PDB file of C-alpha atoms in Angstrom:
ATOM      1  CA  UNK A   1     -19.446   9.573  -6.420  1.00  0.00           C
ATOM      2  CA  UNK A   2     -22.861   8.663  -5.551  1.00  0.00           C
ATOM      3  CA  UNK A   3     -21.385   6.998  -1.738  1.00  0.00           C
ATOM      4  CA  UNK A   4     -22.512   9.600  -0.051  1.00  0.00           C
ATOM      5  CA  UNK A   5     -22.678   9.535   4.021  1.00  0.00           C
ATOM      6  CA  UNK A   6     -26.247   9.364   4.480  1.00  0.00           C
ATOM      7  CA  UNK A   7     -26.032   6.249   2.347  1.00  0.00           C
ATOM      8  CA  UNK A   8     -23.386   4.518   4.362  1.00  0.00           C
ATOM      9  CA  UNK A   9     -24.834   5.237   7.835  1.00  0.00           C
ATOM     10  CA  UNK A  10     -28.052   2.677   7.995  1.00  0.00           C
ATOM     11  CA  UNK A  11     -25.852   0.001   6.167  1.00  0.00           C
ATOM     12  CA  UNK A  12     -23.007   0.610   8.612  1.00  0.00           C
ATOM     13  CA  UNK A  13     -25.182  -0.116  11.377  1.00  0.00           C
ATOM     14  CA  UNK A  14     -26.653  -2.809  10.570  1.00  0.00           C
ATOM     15  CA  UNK A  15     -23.280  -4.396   9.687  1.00  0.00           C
ATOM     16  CA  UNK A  16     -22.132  -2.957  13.180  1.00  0.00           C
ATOM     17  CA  UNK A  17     -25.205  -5.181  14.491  1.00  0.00           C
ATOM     18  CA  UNK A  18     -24.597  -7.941  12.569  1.00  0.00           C
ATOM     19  CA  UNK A  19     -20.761  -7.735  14.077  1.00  0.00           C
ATOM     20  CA  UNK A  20     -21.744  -7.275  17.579  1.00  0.00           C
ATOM     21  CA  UNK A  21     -24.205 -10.464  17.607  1.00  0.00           C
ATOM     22  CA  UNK A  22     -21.728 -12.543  15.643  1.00  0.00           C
ATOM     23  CA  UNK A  23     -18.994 -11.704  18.126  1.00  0.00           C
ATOM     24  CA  UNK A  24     -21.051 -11.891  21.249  1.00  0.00           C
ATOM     25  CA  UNK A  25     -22.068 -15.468  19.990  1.00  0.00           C
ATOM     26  CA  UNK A  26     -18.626 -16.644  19.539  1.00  0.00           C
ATOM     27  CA  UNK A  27     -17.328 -15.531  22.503  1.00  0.00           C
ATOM     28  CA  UNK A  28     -20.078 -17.206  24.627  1.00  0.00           C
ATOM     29  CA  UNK A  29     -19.621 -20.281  22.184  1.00  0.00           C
ATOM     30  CA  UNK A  30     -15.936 -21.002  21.778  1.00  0.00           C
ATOM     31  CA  UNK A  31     -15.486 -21.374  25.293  1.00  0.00           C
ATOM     32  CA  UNK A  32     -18.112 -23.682  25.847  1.00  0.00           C
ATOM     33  CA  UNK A  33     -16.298 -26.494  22.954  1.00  0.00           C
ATOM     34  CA  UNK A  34     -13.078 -25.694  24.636  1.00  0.00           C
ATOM     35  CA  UNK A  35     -11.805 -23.146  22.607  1.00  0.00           C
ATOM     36  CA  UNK A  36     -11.253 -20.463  24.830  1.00  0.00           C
ATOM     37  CA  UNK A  37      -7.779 -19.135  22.798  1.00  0.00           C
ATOM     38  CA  UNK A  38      -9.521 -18.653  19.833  1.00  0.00           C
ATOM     39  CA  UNK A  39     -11.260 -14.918  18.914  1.00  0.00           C
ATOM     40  CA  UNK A  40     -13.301 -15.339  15.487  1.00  0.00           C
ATOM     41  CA  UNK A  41     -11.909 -12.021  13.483  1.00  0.00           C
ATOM     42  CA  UNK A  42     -15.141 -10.989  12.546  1.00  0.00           C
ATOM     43  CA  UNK A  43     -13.307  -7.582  12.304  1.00  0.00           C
ATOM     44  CA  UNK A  44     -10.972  -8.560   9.121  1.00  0.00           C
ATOM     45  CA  UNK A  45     -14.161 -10.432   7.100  1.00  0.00           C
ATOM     46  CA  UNK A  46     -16.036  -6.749   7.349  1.00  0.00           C
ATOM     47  CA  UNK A  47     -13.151  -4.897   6.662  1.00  0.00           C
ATOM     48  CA  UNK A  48     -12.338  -7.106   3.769  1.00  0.00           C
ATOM     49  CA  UNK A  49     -16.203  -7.133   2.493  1.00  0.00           C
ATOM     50  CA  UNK A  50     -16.004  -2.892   2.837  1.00  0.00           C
ATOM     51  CA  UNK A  51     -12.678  -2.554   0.856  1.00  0.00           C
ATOM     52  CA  UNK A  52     -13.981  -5.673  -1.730  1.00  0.00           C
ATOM     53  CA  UNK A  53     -17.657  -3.834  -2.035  1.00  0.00           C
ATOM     54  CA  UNK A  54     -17.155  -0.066  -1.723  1.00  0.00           C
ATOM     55  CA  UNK A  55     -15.531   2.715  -3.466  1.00  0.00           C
ATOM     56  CA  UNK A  56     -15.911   5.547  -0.909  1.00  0.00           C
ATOM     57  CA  UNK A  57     -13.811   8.574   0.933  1.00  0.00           C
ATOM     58  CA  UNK A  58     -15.304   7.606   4.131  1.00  0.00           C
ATOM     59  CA  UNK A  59     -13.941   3.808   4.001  1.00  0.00           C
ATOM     60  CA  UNK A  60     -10.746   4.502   6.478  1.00  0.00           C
ATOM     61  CA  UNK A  61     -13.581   6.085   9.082  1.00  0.00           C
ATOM     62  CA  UNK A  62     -15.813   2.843   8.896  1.00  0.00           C
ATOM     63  CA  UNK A  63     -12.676   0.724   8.977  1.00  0.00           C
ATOM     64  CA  UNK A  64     -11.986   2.736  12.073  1.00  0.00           C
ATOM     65  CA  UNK A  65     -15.707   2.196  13.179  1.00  0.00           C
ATOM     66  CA  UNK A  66     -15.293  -1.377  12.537  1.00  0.00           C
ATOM     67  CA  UNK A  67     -12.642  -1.686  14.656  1.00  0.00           C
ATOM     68  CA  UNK A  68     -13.486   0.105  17.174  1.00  0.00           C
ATOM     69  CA  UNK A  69     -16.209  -1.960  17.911  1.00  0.00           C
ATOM     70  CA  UNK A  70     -14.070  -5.197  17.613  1.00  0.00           C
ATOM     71  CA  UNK A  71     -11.657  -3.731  20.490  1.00  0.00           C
ATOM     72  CA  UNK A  72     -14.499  -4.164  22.688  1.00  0.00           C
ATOM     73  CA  UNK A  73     -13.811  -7.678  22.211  1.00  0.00           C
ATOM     74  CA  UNK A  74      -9.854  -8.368  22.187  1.00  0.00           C
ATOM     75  CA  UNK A  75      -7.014  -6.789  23.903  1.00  0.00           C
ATOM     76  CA  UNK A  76      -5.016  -6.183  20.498  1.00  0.00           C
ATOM     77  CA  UNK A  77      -6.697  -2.779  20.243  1.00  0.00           C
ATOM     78  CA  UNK A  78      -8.207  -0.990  17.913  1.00  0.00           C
ATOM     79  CA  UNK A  79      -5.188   0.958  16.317  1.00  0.00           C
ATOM     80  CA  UNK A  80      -3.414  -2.004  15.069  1.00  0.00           C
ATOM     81  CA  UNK A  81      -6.376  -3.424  12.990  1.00  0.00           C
ATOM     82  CA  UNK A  82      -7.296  -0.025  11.735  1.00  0.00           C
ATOM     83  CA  UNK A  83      -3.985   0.403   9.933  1.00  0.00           C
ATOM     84  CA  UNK A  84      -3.605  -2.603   8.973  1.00  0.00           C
ATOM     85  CA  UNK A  85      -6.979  -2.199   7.595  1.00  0.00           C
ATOM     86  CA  UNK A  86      -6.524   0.473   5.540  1.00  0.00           C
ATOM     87  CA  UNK A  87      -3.529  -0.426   3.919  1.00  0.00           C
ATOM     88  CA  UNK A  88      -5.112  -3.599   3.093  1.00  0.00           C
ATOM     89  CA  UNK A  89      -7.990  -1.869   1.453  1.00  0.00           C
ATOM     90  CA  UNK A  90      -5.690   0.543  -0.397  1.00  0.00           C
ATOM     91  CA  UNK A  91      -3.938  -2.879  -1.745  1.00  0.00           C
ATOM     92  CA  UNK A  92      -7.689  -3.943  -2.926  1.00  0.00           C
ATOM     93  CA  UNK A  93      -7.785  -0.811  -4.708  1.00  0.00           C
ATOM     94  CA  UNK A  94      -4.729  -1.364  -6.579  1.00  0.00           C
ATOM     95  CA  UNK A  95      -6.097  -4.919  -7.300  1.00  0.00           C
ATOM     96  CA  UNK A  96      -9.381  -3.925  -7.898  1.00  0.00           C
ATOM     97  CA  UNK A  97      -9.524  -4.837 -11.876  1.00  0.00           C
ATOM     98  CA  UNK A  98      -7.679  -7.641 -10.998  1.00  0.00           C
ATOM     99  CA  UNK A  99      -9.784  -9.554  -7.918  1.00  0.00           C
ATOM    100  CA  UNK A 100     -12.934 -11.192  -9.288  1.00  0.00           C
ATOM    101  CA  UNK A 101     -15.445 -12.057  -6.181  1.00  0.00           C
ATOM    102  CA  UNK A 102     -17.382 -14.224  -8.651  1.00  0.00           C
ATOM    103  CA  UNK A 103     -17.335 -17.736  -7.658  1.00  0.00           C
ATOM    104  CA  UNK A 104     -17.717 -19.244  -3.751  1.00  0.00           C
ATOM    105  CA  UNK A 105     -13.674 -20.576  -4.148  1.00  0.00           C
ATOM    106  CA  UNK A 106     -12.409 -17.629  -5.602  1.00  0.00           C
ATOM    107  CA  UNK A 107     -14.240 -15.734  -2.664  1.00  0.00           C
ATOM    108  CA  UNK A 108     -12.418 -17.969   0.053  1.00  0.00           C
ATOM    109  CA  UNK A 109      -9.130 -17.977  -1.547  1.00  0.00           C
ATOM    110  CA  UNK A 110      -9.093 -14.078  -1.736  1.00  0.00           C
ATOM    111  CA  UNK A 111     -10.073 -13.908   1.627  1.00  0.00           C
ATOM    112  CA  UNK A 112      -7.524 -15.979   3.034  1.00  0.00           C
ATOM    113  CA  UNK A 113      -4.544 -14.610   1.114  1.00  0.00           C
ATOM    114  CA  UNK A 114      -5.862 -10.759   2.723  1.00  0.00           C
ATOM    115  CA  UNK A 115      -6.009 -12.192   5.884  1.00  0.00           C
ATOM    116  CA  UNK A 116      -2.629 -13.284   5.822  1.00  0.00           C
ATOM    117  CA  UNK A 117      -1.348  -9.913   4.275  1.00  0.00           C
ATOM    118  CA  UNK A 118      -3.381  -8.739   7.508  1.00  0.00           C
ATOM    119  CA  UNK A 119      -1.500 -10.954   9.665  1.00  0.00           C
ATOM    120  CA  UNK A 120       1.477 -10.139   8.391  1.00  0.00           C
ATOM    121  CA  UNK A 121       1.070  -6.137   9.410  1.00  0.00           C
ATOM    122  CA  UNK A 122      -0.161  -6.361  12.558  1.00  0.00           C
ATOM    123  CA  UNK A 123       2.682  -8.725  13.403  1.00  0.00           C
ATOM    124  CA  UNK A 124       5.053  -6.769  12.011  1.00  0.00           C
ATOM    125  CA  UNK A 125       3.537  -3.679  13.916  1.00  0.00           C
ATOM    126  CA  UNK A 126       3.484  -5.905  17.298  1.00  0.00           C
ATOM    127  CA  UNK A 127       7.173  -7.087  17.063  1.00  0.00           C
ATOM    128  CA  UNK A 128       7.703  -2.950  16.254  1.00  0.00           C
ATOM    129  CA  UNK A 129       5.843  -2.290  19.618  1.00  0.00           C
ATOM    130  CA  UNK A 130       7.592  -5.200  22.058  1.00  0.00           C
ATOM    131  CA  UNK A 131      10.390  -6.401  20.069  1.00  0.00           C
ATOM    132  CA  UNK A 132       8.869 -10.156  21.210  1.00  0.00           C
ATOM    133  CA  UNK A 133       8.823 -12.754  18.022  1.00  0.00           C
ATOM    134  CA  UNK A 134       7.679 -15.675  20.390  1.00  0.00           C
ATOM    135  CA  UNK A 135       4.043 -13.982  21.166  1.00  0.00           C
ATOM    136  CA  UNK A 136       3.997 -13.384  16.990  1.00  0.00           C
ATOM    137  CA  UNK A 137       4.671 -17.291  16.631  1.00  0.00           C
ATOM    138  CA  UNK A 138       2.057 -18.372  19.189  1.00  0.00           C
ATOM    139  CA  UNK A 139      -0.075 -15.947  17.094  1.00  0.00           C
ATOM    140  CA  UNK A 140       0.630 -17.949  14.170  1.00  0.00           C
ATOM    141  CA  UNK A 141      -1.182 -21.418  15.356  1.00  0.00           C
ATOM    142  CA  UNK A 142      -4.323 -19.308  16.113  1.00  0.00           C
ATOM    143  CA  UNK A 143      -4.262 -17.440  13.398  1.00  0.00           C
ATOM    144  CA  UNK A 144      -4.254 -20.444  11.316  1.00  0.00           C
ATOM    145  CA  UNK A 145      -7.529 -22.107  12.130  1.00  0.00           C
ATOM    146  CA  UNK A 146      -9.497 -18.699  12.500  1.00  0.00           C
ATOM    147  CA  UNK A 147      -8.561 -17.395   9.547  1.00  0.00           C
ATOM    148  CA  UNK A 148      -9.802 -20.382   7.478  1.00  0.00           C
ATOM    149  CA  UNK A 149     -13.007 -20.527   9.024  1.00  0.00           C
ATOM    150  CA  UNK A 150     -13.833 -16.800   8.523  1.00  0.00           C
ATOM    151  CA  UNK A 151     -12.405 -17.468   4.429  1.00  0.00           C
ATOM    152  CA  UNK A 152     -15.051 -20.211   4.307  1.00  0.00           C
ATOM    153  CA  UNK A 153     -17.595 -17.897   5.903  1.00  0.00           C
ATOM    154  CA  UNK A 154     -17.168 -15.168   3.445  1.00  0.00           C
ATOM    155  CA  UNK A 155     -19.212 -15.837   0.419  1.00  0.00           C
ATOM    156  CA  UNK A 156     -22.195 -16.525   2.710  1.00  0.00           C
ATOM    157  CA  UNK A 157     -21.193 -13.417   4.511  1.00  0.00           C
ATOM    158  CA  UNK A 158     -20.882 -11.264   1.608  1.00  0.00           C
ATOM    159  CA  UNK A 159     -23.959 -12.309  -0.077  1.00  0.00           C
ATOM    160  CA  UNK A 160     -25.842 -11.021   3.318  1.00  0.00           C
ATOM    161  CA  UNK A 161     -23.601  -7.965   3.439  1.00  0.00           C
ATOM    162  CA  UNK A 162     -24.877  -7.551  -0.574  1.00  0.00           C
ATOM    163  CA  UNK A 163     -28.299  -7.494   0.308  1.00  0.00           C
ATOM    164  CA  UNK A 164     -27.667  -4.549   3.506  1.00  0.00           C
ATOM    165  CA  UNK A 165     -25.768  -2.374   1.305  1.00  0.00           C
ATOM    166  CA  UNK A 166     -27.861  -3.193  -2.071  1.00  0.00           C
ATOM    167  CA  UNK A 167     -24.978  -4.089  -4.264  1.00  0.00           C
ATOM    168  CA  UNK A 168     -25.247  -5.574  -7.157  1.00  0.00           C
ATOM    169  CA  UNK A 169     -23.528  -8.080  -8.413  1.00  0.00           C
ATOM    170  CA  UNK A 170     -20.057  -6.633 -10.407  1.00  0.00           C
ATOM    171  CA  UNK A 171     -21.422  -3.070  -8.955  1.00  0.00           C
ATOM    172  CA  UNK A 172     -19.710  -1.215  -5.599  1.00  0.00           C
ATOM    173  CA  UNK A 173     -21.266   0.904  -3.552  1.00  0.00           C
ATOM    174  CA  UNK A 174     -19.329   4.922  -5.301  1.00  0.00           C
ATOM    175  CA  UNK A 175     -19.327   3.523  -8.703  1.00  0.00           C
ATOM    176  CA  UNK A 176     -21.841   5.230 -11.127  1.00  0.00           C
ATOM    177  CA  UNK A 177     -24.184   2.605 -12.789  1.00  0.00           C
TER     178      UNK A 177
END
């Protein structure tokens, strides 16, 4: 595998920049339209874009980086999102030869069906945890809204994410050319 870490570090942090000023704006944003329930999950679309993109042994640690840094913006933590992380990106390696990023659509429907797998394990962790289905239901309606706007987000997103990590397109980040 060519993914070694030295390659991964610059990339990571510029993502990691890219995720801090995204967040920072929405947080400072939402509120101001009224909006002050909603948290943009920044988090999943990197996630998502690292298990899509790369092929790497150090994928769980960035997933762990990643959401890290998100925990400095929502009380959820960063434990839950990291497993449910990388099981989801163990899924998208299973379904690797099967997901096709290659058209805007296909981009946003793949998105949104991962983000409701996501959903669906950090729920299932939370209920696990408090044994409360009414906080996992108010969840839902939240979920709902912010997880199609970060779907229709993603192809722009990846395409920028393409050009930090220099992927090309049909090639990940690990895979020999």
């Amino acid at each position: 595998m060519r993914s070694q870490l030295k390659d991964l570090i610059l990339p990571l942090l510029i993502t990691l920049f890219i995720f801090l000023g995204l967040n920072i704006a929405s947080t400072a944003l939402l509120p101001a339209f009224g909006l002050s329930t909603y948290i943009l999950p920044f988090n999943v679309l990197f996630v998502l874009y690292l298990g899509f993109k790369l092929q790497t042994l150090w994928l769980p640690v960035m997933i762990f980086i990643v959401q890290y840094f998100f925990s400095f913006f929502s009380i959820e933590g960063w434990e839950l999102g990291t497993i449910a992380g990388i099981l989801i990106c163990v899924l998208i390696s299973y379904l690797r030869d099967l997901i096709h990023l290659s058209s805007a659509p296909m981009t946003i429907l793949v998105t949104q069906i991962f983000q409701f797998v996501w959903f669906v394990i950090v729920s299932v962790l939370i209920y696990f945890k408090t044994g409360d289905m009414v906080y996992i239901a108010e969840r839902f309606w939240r979920f709902v809204p912010e997880s199609i706007f970060i779907s229709l987000m993603a192809p722009l997103a990846f395409l920028v994410l393409d050009k930090f990590w220099k992927l090309k397109d049909g090639v990940s980040l690990g895979e020999e050319v």
